Amino acid sequence: MKDTTIVIGAGITGLTAAHTLKEAGRDVVVLEASNRPGGRIVRLTRKGDAAEGGAQGIHSNYREMLKLVNSYGLSQDLMPQSNLQAGYLDRRGNIQFPQGNLGLAKLLGLRGTLDLTWFTIRYLAMSKRFSFFETEKDIPEYDNVSAADAFSWAGSNFKDFVLRPAAHGMANTTAEHTNLYHTLNLIKMFGTSKVMTLRTGNVTLAERMAKRVNVQYETAVSKILTNRGKVEGVLLENGTTLSAKHVIVACSIDRAAELVPDGMQTAKEFLSSFPNAPFSLVYFFLDRPLQTEAFVYMGHAYRDTVFNMALNHTVKTPHLVPSGKGIISAWPCYPDAARLAQQSESDLIIQALRDVEAFFPGISQWVDEARVQRHTWGVGRFAPGQHAKILAFKKEAESFDGISFAGNDYDGVHMESGVRGGLRAAERALKGNK
């Protein structure tokens, strides 16, 4: 296998790299520790219904991912998500469904509406330009400040109905634990695109791609092997050694940190210390439809609790729920999410059901099945200063011989970021490592 490229990880990034290399006529093998492709793109199914159990949508500005969708004959299966109507708990705990801009203005009040207008002008219309899908330049005034500090000037309604829900739903963290740079990336990206889902779930693309390339499942890598500074292959957990001309590390960053050889000490330290927000998501499959048109529910203006956000998948992706019965998922955010990783599934279900009761009074009587979906590495968390650290790592990684790193978390957490990272890694391998 000395002329082979090894890709570690069969998520969308690794599969993109493998697809590109195979199309170029190169020998490539993907090593995947689990028994399925897709990584954090997961389809949860029950009695003919389904919900996205990880990555939620394909945006209309996912240029390279949409090319892959087309090349695998799936363009006609792209279905628009219904994500226009949101529900909010007001200050008294009553659920409100603001209709359009007028409804939002009424919810925010005069001060909140003025704050939102100023935010839109200053941070959206007049912000500095940057890529949504690649960390390619640092902007210190965006990178080095938390979203909470950046918007300390705003009133409580803007913070509780806009900022905190946006941080929770998009960055999966509180505004204190993510930087302004990442917050603007997410808000601008979501605000300038439409969201779609594949008819049979987003993981369908990964499944199609995995069938076309050589994926070896339940094949965990123990260590990346080097000789005089050059990467020459990998050691599997079963003791087997595989040689390679190039290794593309496309697994989650926490796993990458474990695999990187000690000789790459600076890179190892960077990867080991990369902040992240783990996921412990709770899904409730109900015995009946819910009479609501809202796809998301937020409770930040009324309370501080663990599962302060819920998605209604039946409204959001009705093509995946032919029965029409409710499928509700409860979402925590960092730092609470870090503590939940140690809790039992039964405790998570009890907490989540208690929290979503405010959104759906009576839901505890309607649950047919509750299911927990964990992602040990949920998404990368862009704490203040993280963009500069990523850029320093990328610069150093350019000097590494025989190895490339790729993944969405280096470049803004979007699936499109992962696809483009996979393309860059494949291009580097094709050019002869450097």
mmCIF file of N, CA and C in Angstrom, residues 235-295:
data_model
loop_
_atom_site.group_PDB
_atom_site.id
_atom_site.type_symbol
_atom_site.label_atom_id
_atom_site.label_comp_id
_atom_site.label_asym_id
_atom_site.label_seq_id
_atom_site.Cartn_x
_atom_site.Cartn_y
_atom_site.Cartn_z
ATOM 1 N N LEU A 235 -0.659 2.701 12.274
ATOM 2 C CA LEU A 235 -0.761 1.482 13.060
ATOM 3 C C LEU A 235 -2.204 1.339 13.505
ATOM 4 N N LEU A 236 -2.831 0.213 13.175
ATOM 5 C CA LEU A 236 -4.216 -0.029 13.569
ATOM 6 C C LEU A 236 -4.268 -0.555 15.001
ATOM 7 N N GLU A 237 -5.434 -0.447 15.617
ATOM 8 C CA GLU A 237 -5.588 -0.923 16.985
ATOM 9 C C GLU A 237 -5.427 -2.432 17.090
ATOM 10 N N ASN A 238 -5.627 -3.150 15.963
ATOM 11 C CA ASN A 238 -5.444 -4.607 15.984
ATOM 12 C C ASN A 238 -3.986 -5.016 15.787
ATOM 13 N N GLY A 239 -3.090 -4.020 15.704
ATOM 14 C CA GLY A 239 -1.670 -4.307 15.567
ATOM 15 C C GLY A 239 -1.142 -4.312 14.149
ATOM 16 N N THR A 240 -2.034 -4.194 13.158
ATOM 17 C CA THR A 240 -1.621 -4.194 11.756
ATOM 18 C C THR A 240 -1.012 -2.848 11.377
ATOM 19 N N THR A 241 0.051 -2.882 10.574
ATOM 20 C CA THR A 241 0.673 -1.661 10.058
ATOM 21 C C THR A 241 0.320 -1.505 8.585
ATOM 22 N N LEU A 242 -0.143 -0.318 8.211
ATOM 23 C CA LEU A 242 -0.469 -0.016 6.818
ATOM 24 C C LEU A 242 0.421 1.124 6.344
ATOM 25 N N SER A 243 1.117 0.912 5.230
ATOM 26 C CA SER A 243 1.969 1.955 4.660
ATOM 27 C C SER A 243 1.152 2.845 3.735
ATOM 28 N N ALA A 244 1.589 4.080 3.581
ATOM 29 C CA ALA A 244 0.870 5.017 2.721
ATOM 30 C C ALA A 244 1.805 6.102 2.225
ATOM 31 N N LYS A 245 1.500 6.596 1.049
ATOM 32 C CA LYS A 245 2.243 7.736 0.513
ATOM 33 C C LYS A 245 1.818 9.019 1.204
ATOM 34 N N HIS A 246 0.547 9.071 1.604
ATOM 35 C CA HIS A 246 0.002 10.270 2.247
ATOM 36 C C HIS A 246 -1.124 9.836 3.175
ATOM 37 N N VAL A 247 -1.239 10.490 4.307
ATOM 38 C CA VAL A 247 -2.323 10.233 5.254
ATOM 39 C C VAL A 247 -3.127 11.515 5.430
ATOM 40 N N ILE A 248 -4.444 11.413 5.240
ATOM 41 C CA ILE A 248 -5.343 12.550 5.460
ATOM 42 C C ILE A 248 -6.114 12.281 6.751
ATOM 43 N N VAL A 249 -5.915 13.136 7.728
ATOM 44 C CA VAL A 249 -6.558 12.990 9.029
ATOM 45 C C VAL A 249 -7.879 13.761 8.982
ATOM 46 N N ALA A 250 -8.973 13.021 8.832
ATOM 47 C CA ALA A 250 -10.287 13.643 8.667
ATOM 48 C C ALA A 250 -11.260 13.202 9.752
ATOM 49 N N CYS A 251 -10.733 12.724 10.852
ATOM 50 C CA CYS A 251 -11.576 12.349 11.991
ATOM 51 C C CYS A 251 -11.808 13.579 12.874
ATOM 52 N N SER A 252 -12.547 13.397 13.948
ATOM 53 C CA SER A 252 -12.785 14.514 14.859
ATOM 54 C C SER A 252 -11.469 14.961 15.478
ATOM 55 N N ILE A 253 -11.421 16.211 15.910
ATOM 56 C CA ILE A 253 -10.158 16.795 16.364
ATOM 57 C C ILE A 253 -9.638 16.111 17.624
ATOM 58 N N ASP A 254 -10.525 15.675 18.501
ATOM 59 C CA ASP A 254 -10.050 14.983 19.699
ATOM 60 C C ASP A 254 -9.342 13.671 19.351
ATOM 61 N N ARG A 255 -9.865 12.954 18.348
ATOM 62 C CA ARG A 255 -9.196 11.729 17.894
ATOM 63 C C ARG A 255 -7.900 12.059 17.173
ATOM 64 N N ALA A 256 -7.903 13.118 16.375
ATOM 65 C CA ALA A 256 -6.680 13.520 15.683
ATOM 66 C C ALA A 256 -5.564 13.787 16.686
ATOM 67 N N ALA A 257 -5.905 14.400 17.815
ATOM 68 C CA ALA A 257 -4.902 14.698 18.838
ATOM 69 C C ALA A 257 -4.266 13.425 19.385
ATOM 70 N N GLU A 258 -5.054 12.366 19.486
ATOM 71 C CA GLU A 258 -4.538 11.101 19.995
ATOM 72 C C GLU A 258 -3.639 10.397 18.984
ATOM 73 N N LEU A 259 -3.894 10.622 17.696
ATOM 74 C CA LEU A 259 -3.178 9.892 16.651
ATOM 75 C C LEU A 259 -1.866 10.553 16.238
ATOM 76 N N VAL A 260 -1.799 11.876 16.378
ATOM 77 C CA VAL A 260 -0.633 12.611 15.912
ATOM 78 C C VAL A 260 0.614 12.157 16.666
ATOM 79 N N PRO A 261 1.705 11.885 15.954
ATOM 80 C CA PRO A 261 2.934 11.437 16.624
ATOM 81 C C PRO A 261 3.522 12.513 17.517
ATOM 82 N N ASP A 262 4.274 12.072 18.520
ATOM 83 C CA ASP A 262 4.844 12.993 19.502
ATOM 84 C C ASP A 262 5.801 13.996 18.871
ATOM 85 N N GLY A 263 6.363 13.644 17.719
ATOM 86 C CA GLY A 263 7.285 14.558 17.050
ATOM 87 C C GLY A 263 6.620 15.831 16.567
ATOM 88 N N MET A 264 5.298 15.806 16.409
ATOM 89 C CA MET A 264 4.542 16.997 16.018
ATOM 90 C C MET A 264 3.945 17.617 17.279
ATOM 91 N N GLN A 265 4.802 18.011 18.195
ATOM 92 C CA GLN A 265 4.370 18.395 19.533
ATOM 93 C C GLN A 265 3.463 19.617 19.532
ATOM 94 N N THR A 266 3.830 20.653 18.765
ATOM 95 C CA THR A 266 3.020 21.867 18.744
ATOM 96 C C THR A 266 1.626 21.588 18.198
ATOM 97 N N ALA A 267 1.571 20.800 17.123
ATOM 98 C CA ALA A 267 0.282 20.432 16.543
ATOM 99 C C ALA A 267 -0.532 19.602 17.523
ATOM 100 N N LYS A 268 0.128 18.687 18.215
ATOM 101 C CA LYS A 268 -0.559 17.832 19.173
ATOM 102 C C LYS A 268 -1.170 18.669 20.294
ATOM 103 N N GLU A 269 -0.430 19.651 20.769
ATOM 104 C CA GLU A 269 -0.935 20.526 21.833
ATOM 105 C C GLU A 269 -2.132 21.334 21.350
ATOM 106 N N PHE A 270 -2.053 21.834 20.116
ATOM 107 C CA PHE A 270 -3.166 22.593 19.558
ATOM 108 C C PHE A 270 -4.416 21.737 19.465
ATOM 109 N N LEU A 271 -4.272 20.550 18.889
ATOM 110 C CA LEU A 271 -5.416 19.668 18.712
ATOM 111 C C LEU A 271 -5.994 19.235 20.054
ATOM 112 N N SER A 272 -5.131 18.954 21.014
ATOM 113 C CA SER A 272 -5.577 18.489 22.329
ATOM 114 C C SER A 272 -6.349 19.558 23.088
ATOM 115 N N SER A 273 -6.046 20.806 22.819
ATOM 116 C CA SER A 273 -6.672 21.904 23.561
ATOM 117 C C SER A 273 -7.793 22.589 22.787
ATOM 118 N N PHE A 274 -8.160 22.061 21.626
ATOM 119 C CA PHE A 274 -9.199 22.686 20.809
ATOM 120 C C PHE A 274 -10.533 22.611 21.550
ATOM 121 N N PRO A 275 -11.187 23.740 21.817
ATOM 122 C CA PRO A 275 -12.461 23.705 22.545
ATOM 123 C C PRO A 275 -13.553 23.027 21.725
ATOM 124 N N ASN A 276 -14.474 22.378 22.400
ATOM 125 C CA ASN A 276 -15.598 21.782 21.681
ATOM 126 C C ASN A 276 -16.833 21.762 22.551
ATOM 127 N N ALA A 277 -17.977 21.573 21.908
ATOM 128 C CA ALA A 277 -19.254 21.448 22.602
ATOM 129 C C ALA A 277 -19.807 20.059 22.296
ATOM 130 N N PRO A 278 -19.789 19.151 23.261
ATOM 131 C CA PRO A 278 -20.349 17.813 23.028
ATOM 132 C C PRO A 278 -21.869 17.878 22.932
ATOM 133 N N PHE A 279 -22.449 16.882 22.286
ATOM 134 C CA PHE A 279 -23.902 16.815 22.132
ATOM 135 C C PHE A 279 -24.455 15.637 22.922
ATOM 136 N N SER A 280 -25.478 15.899 23.706
ATOM 137 C CA SER A 280 -26.331 14.851 24.278
ATOM 138 C C SER A 280 -27.752 15.262 23.951
ATOM 139 N N LEU A 281 -28.230 14.835 22.801
ATOM 140 C CA LEU A 281 -29.539 15.242 22.298
ATOM 141 C C LEU A 281 -30.584 14.208 22.698
ATOM 142 N N VAL A 282 -31.763 14.678 23.037
ATOM 143 C CA VAL A 282 -32.842 13.773 23.424
ATOM 144 C C VAL A 282 -33.996 13.926 22.440
ATOM 145 N N TYR A 283 -34.404 12.803 21.854
ATOM 146 C CA TYR A 283 -35.485 12.795 20.857
ATOM 147 C C TYR A 283 -36.715 12.123 21.447
ATOM 148 N N PHE A 284 -37.863 12.777 21.250
ATOM 149 C CA PHE A 284 -39.138 12.235 21.711
ATOM 150 C C PHE A 284 -40.015 11.925 20.493
ATOM 151 N N PHE A 285 -40.333 10.657 20.329
ATOM 152 C CA PHE A 285 -41.253 10.231 19.276
ATOM 153 C C PHE A 285 -42.639 10.142 19.912
ATOM 154 N N LEU A 286 -43.565 10.971 19.435
ATOM 155 C CA LEU A 286 -44.870 11.112 20.075
ATOM 156 C C LEU A 286 -45.916 10.204 19.440
ATOM 157 N N ASP A 287 -47.008 10.022 20.164
ATOM 158 C CA ASP A 287 -48.082 9.149 19.677
ATOM 159 C C ASP A 287 -49.142 9.905 18.888
ATOM 160 N N ARG A 288 -48.883 11.202 18.630
ATOM 161 C CA ARG A 288 -49.888 12.035 17.956
ATOM 162 C C ARG A 288 -49.214 13.219 17.253
ATOM 163 N N PRO A 289 -49.908 13.837 16.309
ATOM 164 C CA PRO A 289 -49.399 15.086 15.719
ATOM 165 C C PRO A 289 -49.521 16.223 16.728
ATOM 166 N N LEU A 290 -48.718 17.261 16.527
ATOM 167 C CA LEU A 290 -48.808 18.477 17.325
ATOM 168 C C LEU A 290 -49.403 19.584 16.469
ATOM 169 N N GLN A 291 -50.297 20.345 17.034
ATOM 170 C CA GLN A 291 -50.957 21.418 16.300
ATOM 171 C C GLN A 291 -50.145 22.703 16.426
ATOM 172 N N THR A 292 -49.071 22.766 15.674
ATOM 173 C CA THR A 292 -48.205 23.948 15.699
ATOM 174 C C THR A 292 -47.448 24.041 14.382
ATOM 175 N N GLU A 293 -47.113 25.282 13.993
ATOM 176 C CA GLU A 293 -46.341 25.487 12.768
ATOM 177 C C GLU A 293 -44.916 25.912 13.061
ATOM 178 N N ALA A 294 -44.525 25.970 14.322
ATOM 179 C CA ALA A 294 -43.166 26.396 14.674
ATOM 180 C C ALA A 294 -42.197 25.223 14.561
ATOM 181 N N PHE A 295 -41.014 25.494 14.009
ATOM 182 C CA PHE A 295 -40.001 24.448 13.857
ATOM 183 C C PHE A 295 -39.002 24.466 14.997
#
